[in-house]
XYZ file of C-alpha atoms in Angstrom:
529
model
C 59.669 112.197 104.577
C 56.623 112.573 106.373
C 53.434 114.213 105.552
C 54.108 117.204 108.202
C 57.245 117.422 106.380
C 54.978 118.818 103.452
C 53.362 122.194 106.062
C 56.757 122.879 107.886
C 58.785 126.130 107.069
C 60.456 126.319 103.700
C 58.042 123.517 102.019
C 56.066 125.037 99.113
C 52.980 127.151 100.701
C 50.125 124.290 101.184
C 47.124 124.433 103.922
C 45.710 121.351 105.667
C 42.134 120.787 105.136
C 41.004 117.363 106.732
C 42.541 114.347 109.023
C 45.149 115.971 110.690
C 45.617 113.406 113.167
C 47.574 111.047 110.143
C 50.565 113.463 109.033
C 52.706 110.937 110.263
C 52.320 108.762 107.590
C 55.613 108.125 105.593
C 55.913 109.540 101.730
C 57.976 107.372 99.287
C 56.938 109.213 95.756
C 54.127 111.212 94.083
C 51.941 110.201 91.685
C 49.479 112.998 89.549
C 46.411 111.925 88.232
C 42.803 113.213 87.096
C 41.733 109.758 86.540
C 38.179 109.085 87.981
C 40.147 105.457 89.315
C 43.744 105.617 89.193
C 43.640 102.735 91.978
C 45.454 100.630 89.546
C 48.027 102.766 89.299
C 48.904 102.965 93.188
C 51.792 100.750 94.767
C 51.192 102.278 98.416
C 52.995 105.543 99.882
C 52.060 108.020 97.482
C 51.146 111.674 97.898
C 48.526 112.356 95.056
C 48.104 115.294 93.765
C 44.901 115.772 91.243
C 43.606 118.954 89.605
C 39.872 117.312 90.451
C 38.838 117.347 86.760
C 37.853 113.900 87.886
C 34.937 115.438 89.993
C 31.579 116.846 87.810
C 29.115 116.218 90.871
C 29.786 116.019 94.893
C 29.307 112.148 94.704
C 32.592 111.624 93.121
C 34.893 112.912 95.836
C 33.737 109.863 98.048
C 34.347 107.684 95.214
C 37.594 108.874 94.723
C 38.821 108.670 98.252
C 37.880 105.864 98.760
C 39.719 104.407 95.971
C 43.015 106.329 97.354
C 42.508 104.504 100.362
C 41.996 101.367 98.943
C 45.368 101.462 97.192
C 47.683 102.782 100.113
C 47.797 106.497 99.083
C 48.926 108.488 102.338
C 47.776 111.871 101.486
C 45.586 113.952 98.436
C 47.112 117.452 97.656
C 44.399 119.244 95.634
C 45.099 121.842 93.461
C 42.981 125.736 93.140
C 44.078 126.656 89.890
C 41.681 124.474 87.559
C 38.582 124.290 89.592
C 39.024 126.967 92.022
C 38.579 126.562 95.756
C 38.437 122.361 97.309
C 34.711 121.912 97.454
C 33.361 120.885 100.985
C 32.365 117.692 100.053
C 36.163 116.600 99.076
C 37.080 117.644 102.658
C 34.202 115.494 104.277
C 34.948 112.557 101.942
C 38.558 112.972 103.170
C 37.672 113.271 106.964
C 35.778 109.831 106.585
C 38.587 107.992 105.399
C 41.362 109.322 107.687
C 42.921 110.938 104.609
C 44.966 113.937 104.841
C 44.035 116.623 102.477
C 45.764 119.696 101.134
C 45.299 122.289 99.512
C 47.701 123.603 96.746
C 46.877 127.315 96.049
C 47.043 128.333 92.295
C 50.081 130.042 92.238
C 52.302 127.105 92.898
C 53.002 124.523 90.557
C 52.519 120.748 90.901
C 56.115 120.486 89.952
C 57.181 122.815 93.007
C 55.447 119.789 95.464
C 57.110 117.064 93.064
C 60.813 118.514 93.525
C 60.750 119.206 96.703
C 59.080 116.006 97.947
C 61.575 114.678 95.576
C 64.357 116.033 97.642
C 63.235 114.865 100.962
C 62.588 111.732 99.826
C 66.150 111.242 98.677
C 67.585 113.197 101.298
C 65.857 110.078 103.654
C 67.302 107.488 101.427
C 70.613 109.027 101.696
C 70.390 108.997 105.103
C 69.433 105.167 105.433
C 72.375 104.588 102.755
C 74.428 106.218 105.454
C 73.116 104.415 108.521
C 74.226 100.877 106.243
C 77.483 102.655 105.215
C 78.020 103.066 109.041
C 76.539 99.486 109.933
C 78.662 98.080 107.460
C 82.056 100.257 108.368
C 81.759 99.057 112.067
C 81.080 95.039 110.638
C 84.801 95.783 108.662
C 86.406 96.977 111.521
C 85.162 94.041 113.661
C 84.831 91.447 111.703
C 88.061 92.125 109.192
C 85.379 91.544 105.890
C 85.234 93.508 103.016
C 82.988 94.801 100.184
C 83.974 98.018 99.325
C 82.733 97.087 95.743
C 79.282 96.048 96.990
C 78.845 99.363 98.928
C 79.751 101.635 96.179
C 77.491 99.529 93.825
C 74.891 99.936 96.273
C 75.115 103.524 96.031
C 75.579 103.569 92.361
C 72.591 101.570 91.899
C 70.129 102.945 94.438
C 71.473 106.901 94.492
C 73.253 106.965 90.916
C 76.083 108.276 92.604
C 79.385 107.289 91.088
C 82.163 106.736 93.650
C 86.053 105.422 93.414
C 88.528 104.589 95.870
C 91.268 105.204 94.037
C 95.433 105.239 95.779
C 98.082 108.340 95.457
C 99.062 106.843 92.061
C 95.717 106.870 90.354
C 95.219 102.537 90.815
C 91.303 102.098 91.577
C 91.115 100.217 94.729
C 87.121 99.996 94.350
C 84.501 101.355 91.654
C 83.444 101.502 88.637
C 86.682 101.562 86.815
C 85.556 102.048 83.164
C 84.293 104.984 83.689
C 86.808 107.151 84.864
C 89.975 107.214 82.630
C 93.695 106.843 83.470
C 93.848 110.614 82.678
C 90.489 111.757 84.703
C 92.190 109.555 87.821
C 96.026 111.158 87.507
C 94.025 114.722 87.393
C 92.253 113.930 90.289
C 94.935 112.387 92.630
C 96.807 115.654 91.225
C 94.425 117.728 92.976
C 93.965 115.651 96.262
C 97.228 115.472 96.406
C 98.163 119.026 95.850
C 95.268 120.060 98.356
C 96.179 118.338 101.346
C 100.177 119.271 100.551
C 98.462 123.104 100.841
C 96.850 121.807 103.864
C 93.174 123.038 102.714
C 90.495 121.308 104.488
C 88.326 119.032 102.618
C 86.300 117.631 101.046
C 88.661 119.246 97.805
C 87.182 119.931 94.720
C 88.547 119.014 91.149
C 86.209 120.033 87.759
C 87.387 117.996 84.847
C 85.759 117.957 81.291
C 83.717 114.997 82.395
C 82.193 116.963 85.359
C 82.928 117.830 89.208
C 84.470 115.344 91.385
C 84.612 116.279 95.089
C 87.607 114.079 97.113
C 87.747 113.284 100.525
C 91.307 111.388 102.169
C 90.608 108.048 103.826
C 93.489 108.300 106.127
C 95.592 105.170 107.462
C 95.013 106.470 111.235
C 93.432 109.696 112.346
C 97.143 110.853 114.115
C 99.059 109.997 110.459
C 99.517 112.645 108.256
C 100.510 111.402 104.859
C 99.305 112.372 101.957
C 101.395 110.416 99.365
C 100.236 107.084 101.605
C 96.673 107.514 102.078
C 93.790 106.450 99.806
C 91.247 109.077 98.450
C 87.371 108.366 98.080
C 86.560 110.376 94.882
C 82.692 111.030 94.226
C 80.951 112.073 91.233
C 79.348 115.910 92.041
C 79.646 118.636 94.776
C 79.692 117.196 97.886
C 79.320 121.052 99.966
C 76.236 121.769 97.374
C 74.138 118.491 99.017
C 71.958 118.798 101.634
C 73.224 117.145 105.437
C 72.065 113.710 105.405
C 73.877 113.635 101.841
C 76.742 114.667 103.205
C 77.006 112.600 106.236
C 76.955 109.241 103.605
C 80.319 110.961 102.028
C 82.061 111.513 105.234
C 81.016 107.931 106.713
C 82.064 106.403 103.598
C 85.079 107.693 103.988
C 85.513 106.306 106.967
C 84.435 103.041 105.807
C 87.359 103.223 102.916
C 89.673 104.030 106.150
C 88.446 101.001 107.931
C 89.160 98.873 104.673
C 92.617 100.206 103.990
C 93.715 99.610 107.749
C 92.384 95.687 107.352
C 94.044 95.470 104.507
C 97.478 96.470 106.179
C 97.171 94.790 109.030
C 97.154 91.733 106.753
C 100.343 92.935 105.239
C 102.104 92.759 108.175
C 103.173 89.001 107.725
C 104.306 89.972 103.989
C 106.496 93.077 105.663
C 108.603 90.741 108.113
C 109.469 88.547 104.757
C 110.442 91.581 103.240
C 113.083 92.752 105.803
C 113.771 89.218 106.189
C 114.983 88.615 102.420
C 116.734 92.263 102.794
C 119.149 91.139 105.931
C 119.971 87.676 104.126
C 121.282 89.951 101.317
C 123.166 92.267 103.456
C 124.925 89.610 105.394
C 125.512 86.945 102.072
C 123.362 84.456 102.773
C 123.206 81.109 101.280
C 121.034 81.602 97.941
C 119.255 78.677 99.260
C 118.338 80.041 102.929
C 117.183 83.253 100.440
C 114.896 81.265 98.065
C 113.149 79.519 100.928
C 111.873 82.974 102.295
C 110.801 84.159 98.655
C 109.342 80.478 98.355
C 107.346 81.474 101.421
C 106.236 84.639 99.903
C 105.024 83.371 97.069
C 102.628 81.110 98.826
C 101.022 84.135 100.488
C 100.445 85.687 96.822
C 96.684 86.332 95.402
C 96.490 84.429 92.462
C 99.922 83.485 92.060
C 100.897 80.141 91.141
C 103.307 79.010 93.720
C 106.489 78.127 92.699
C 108.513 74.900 93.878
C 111.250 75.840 96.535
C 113.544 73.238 95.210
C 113.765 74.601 91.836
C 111.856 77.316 90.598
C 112.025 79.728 93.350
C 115.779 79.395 92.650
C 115.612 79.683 89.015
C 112.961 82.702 88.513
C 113.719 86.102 87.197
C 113.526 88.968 90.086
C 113.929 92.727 89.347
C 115.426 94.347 92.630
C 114.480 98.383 93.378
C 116.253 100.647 95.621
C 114.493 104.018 96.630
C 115.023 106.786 98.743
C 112.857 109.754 100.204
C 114.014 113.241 100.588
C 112.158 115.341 103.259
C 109.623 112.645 103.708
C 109.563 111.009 106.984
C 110.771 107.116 107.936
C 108.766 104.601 106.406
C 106.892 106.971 103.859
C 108.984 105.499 100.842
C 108.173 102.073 101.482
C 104.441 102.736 102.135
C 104.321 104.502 98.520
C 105.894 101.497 96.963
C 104.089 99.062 98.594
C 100.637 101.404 97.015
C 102.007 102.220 93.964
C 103.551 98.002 93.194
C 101.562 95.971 95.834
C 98.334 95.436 94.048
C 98.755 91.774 93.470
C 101.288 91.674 96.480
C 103.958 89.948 94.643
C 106.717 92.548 95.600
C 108.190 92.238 98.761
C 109.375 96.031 100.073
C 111.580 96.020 102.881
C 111.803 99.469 104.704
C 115.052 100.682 105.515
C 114.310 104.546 107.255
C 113.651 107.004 104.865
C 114.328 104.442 101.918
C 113.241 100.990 100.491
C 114.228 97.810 98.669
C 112.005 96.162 97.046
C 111.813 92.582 95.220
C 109.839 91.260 92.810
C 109.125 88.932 89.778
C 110.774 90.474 87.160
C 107.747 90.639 84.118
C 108.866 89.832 80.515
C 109.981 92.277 78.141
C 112.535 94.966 79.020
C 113.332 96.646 82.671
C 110.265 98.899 83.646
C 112.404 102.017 84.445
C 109.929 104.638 82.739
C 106.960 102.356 83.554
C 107.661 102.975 87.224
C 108.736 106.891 86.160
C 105.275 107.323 85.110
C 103.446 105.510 87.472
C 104.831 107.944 90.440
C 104.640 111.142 88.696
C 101.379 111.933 90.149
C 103.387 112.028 93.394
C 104.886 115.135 92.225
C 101.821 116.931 93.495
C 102.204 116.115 97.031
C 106.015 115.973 97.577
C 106.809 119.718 97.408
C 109.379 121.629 97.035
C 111.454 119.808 99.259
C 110.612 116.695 99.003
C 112.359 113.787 96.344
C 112.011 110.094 96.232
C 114.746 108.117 93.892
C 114.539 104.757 92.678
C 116.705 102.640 90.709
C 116.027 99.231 89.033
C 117.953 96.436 88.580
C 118.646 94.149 85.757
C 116.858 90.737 86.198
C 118.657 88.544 88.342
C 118.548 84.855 87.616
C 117.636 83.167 90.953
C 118.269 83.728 94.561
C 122.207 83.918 94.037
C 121.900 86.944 91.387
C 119.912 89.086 94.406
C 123.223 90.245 96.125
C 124.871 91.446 92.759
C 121.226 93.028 91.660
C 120.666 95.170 95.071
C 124.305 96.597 94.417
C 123.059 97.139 91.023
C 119.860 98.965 92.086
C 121.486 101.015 94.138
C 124.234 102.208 91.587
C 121.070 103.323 89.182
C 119.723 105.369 92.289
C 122.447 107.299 92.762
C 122.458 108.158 89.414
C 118.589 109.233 89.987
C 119.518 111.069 92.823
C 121.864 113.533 90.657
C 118.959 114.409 88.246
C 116.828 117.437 88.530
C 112.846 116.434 89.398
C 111.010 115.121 92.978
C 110.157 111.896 90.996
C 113.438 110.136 89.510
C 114.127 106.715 88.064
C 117.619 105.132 86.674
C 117.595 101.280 85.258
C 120.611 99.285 84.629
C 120.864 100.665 81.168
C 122.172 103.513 82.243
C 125.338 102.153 84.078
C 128.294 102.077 81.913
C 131.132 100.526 84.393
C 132.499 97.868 86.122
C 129.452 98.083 88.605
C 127.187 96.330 86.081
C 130.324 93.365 85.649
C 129.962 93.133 89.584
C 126.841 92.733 89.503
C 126.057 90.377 87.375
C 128.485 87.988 89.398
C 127.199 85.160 91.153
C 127.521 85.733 94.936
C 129.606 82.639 95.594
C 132.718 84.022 93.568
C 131.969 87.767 94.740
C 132.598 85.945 98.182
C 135.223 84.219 97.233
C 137.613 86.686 95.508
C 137.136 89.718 98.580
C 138.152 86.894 100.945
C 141.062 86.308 99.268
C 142.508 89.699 98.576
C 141.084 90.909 102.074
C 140.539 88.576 104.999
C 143.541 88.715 106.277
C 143.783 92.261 106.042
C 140.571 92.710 107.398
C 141.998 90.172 110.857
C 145.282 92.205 110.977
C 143.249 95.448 111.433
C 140.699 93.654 114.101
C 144.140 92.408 116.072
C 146.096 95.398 115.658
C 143.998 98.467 115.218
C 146.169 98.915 112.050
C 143.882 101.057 109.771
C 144.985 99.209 106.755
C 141.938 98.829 104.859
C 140.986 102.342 105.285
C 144.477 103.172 103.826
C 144.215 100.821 100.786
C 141.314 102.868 100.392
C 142.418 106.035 100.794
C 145.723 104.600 98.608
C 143.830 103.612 95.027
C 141.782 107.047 95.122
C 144.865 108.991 95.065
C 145.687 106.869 92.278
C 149.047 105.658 94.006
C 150.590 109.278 95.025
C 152.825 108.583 98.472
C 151.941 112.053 99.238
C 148.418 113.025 98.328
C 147.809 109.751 100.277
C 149.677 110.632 103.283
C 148.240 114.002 103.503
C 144.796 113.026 102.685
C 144.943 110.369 106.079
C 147.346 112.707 107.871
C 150.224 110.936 108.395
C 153.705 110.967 107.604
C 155.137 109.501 103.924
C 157.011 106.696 106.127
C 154.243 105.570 107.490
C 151.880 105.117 104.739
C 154.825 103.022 103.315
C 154.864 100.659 106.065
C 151.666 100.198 105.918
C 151.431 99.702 102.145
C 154.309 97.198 103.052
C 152.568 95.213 105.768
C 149.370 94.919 103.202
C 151.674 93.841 100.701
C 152.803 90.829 102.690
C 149.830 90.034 103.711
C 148.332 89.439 100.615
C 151.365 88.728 98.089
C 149.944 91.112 96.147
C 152.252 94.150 94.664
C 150.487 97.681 94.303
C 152.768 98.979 92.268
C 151.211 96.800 89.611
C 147.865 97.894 87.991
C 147.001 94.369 88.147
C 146.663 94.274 91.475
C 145.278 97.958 92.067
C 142.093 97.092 89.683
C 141.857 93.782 91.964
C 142.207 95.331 95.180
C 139.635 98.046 94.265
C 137.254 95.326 92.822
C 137.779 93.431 96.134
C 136.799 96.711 98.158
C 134.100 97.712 96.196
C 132.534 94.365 96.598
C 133.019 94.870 100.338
């Protein structure tokens, strides 16, 4: 602030006496003092305000300027309500020295001047914190740097002003993370969350027991609108309570996180193509070999992950596979989440596939994270409303690239039993499958390959020669458990027919399915398919 700052409307009621020519110079602090030489004491930039106790004949006052003016002061506010009016010889001592000097009348209190010069003064810090925040938001975008640590201790440091980027899940991106607890952050993604599902403008407001957080979203792009995606910049205190210039370092901030969070993805982007890359090997049976060169390649993009050999231990690691779907979200939404919510040391390698994902990743020892993953999505719950779901299931750990195929299939098998529970947030593991999936599964790709080509290649060329239908009869044959006419009616044709083509498959194969033998091998077959 500036010493003008101190006689403009809604400053405390002072009146300029002398050197009104300076009241441009800049304020940093206050200092109060009776001292007859308190030049010691001065660093430069002060307003002092004295009580003039100091002054028991009119010689004094040019001592005591002059000493002010030695030592950088920038103004003398003297107070009325010890020694009654400033004397005239204060004023001439003041004029001499280029000093500005006010007059505080008795019926305002030094402490009145020290707040509110106080306030300006960090008011003009704020504002230079701001104009860096800025300066240093345009150097991200630009330059692709980052630092989001080194602003917010900047601002913790020079402001006290606690801040946290923290994602949708409650993972702190930036900040001091020991002091806000796992159940301070879930309470205030919650609310950020919950806010912006309500559509309420921000900055949104959250009071926990440690104190009032305001939260402002950091969105991916101004024209994207997710919620569950988008990081939130939560800061200690009121935001609409401080003053503009305050304000204006929250909101560019903000952008700054925004600027950070976009870098960061447009470094994924490498890491994404991988991902969909592993995901169409395992749809179309690639060679395990062919599928542990691309997690090889992965792995070498990892932060601080030891890189594993592609000849042998890329092959023979332990991967968990996840299969997730959204409900009433829109495409891609699912995959951003998981890519938040699993991504932090971007090991996992999440494929999108529309509204759902597949995901693949190092499986960590001990047992199958099912609740682990439960819990760290609940706080979703607060943005996916009523309508909206999201399902995951988890594989077993596969051994190697060849256990993939049979762990996707596995995955997905546990998701659709999440999908038939009750709850937006729902997770199945492996555990919870109780049939021959989990035997499939767990059988290496080569002889899942293997026995469906045998049972159904040449059923499978018949159809693509003929137009036969056969394998969607077959199909439509087990699940009426071998009933000629539930079968016939169920594809709309007549009894003879379905028995011709029962015949023809029959042939084809060798295979009899009038035996159960062969039923439970043609089903396996399809299933497998």
């Amino acid at each position: 602030m500036r010493v003008r700052d101190l006689l403009a409307p809604g400053a405390p009621r002072l009146r300029l006496l002398a050197a009104e020519e300076e009241l441009d110079r800049q304020v940093s602090g206050v200092m109060t003092t009776d001292l007859q030489d308190p030049g010691r004491y001065l660093h430069g930039g002060e307003l002092v305000l004295t009580g003039m106790l100091w002054r028991t004949v009119p010689a004094d006052s040019e001592r005591f300027v002059r000493t002010l003016a030695a030592g950088g002061a920038v103004a003398l506010a003297a107070g009325e309500a010890e020694v009654g009016p400033v004397p005239e010889d204060l004023v001439e001592a003041c004029r001499r020295h280029r000093m500005p000097l006010l007059a505080v009348p008795d019926d305002i209190a030094f402490g009145t001047v020290t707040e509110f010069i106080g306030r300006q003064v960090s008011a003009d810090r704020a504002a230079d914190l701001a104009a860096l925040v800025d300066r240093h938001r345009l150097l991200v975008s630009a330059a692709g740097g980052g630092g989001l640590d080194a602003v917010l201790d900047l601002l913790g440091g020079d402001l006290d002003l606690d801040c946290w980027v923290l994602t949708p899940t409650g993972a702190v991106i930036a900040g001091p993370a020991e002091r806000l607890s796992a159940q301070d952050r879930d309470q205030l993604v919650r609310a950020h969350l919950a806010a912006q599902r309500q559509r309420r403008r921000p900055p949104h407001r959250a009071r926990l027991a440690a104190g009032s957080y305001s939260l402002l979203p950091a969105p991916v792009s101004a024209e994207h609108d997710a919620p569950l995606v988008d990081w939130v910049l939560a800061v200690a205190g009121d935001v609409t309570e401080w003053t503009a210039k305050r304000q204006q370092l929250a909101e560019n901030l903000a952008r700054l996180v925004a600027a950070e969070r976009h870098r960061r993805d447009e470094g994924r982007r490498l890491r994404r193509r991988l991902a969909d890359e592993v995901l169409a090997l395992l749809r179309r049976d690639a060679d395990p070999a062919e599928i542990s060169r691309t997690l090889y390649a992965s792995s070498a993009m990892a932060v601080g992950y030891e890189i594993p050999d592609p000849k042998s231990r890329a092959q023979a690691g332990s991967w968990l596979v996840l299969s997730a779907e959204g409900t009433g979200l829109p495409e891609g939404t699912v995959r951003a989440v998981l890519e938040e919510a699993l991504g932090a040391t971007d090991r996992a390698l999440v494929a999108g596939t529309g509204t759902g994902a597949v995901v693949v990743l190092p499986a960590p020892e001990g047992p199958v994270p099912a609740d682990a993953l439960r819990e760290l999505l609940a706080p979703l719950e607060a943005g996916l409303g009523s309508e909206g779901r999201i399902t995951l299931g988890v594989s077993a750990p596969a051994s190697g690239a060849g256990g993939l195929r049979g762990a996707l299939e596995e995955a997905r098998h546990a998701r659709r039993i999440a999908a038939s529970r009750v709850g937006r947030v729902c997770v199945a593991g492996p555990e919870e499958l109780a049939s021959h999936v989990l035997l499939l599964a767990a059988v290496p790709d080569e002889v899942r390959r293997a026995f469906r080509g045998r049972l159904l290649d040449k059923v499978i060329a018949y159809d693509i020669e003929h137009q036969a239908d056969l394998v969607r009869t077959l199909e439509a044959f087990l699940r009426s458990d071998g009933s000629w006419t539930r079968c016939a009616a169920q594809l709309h044709v007549h009894v003879n027919t379905l028995r011709y083509r029962i015949g023809r498959i029959e042939e084809l194969t060798g295979r009899d399915l009038s035996r159960l033998e062969d039923r439970v091998d043609f089903y396996l077959a399809l299933e497998l398919a």
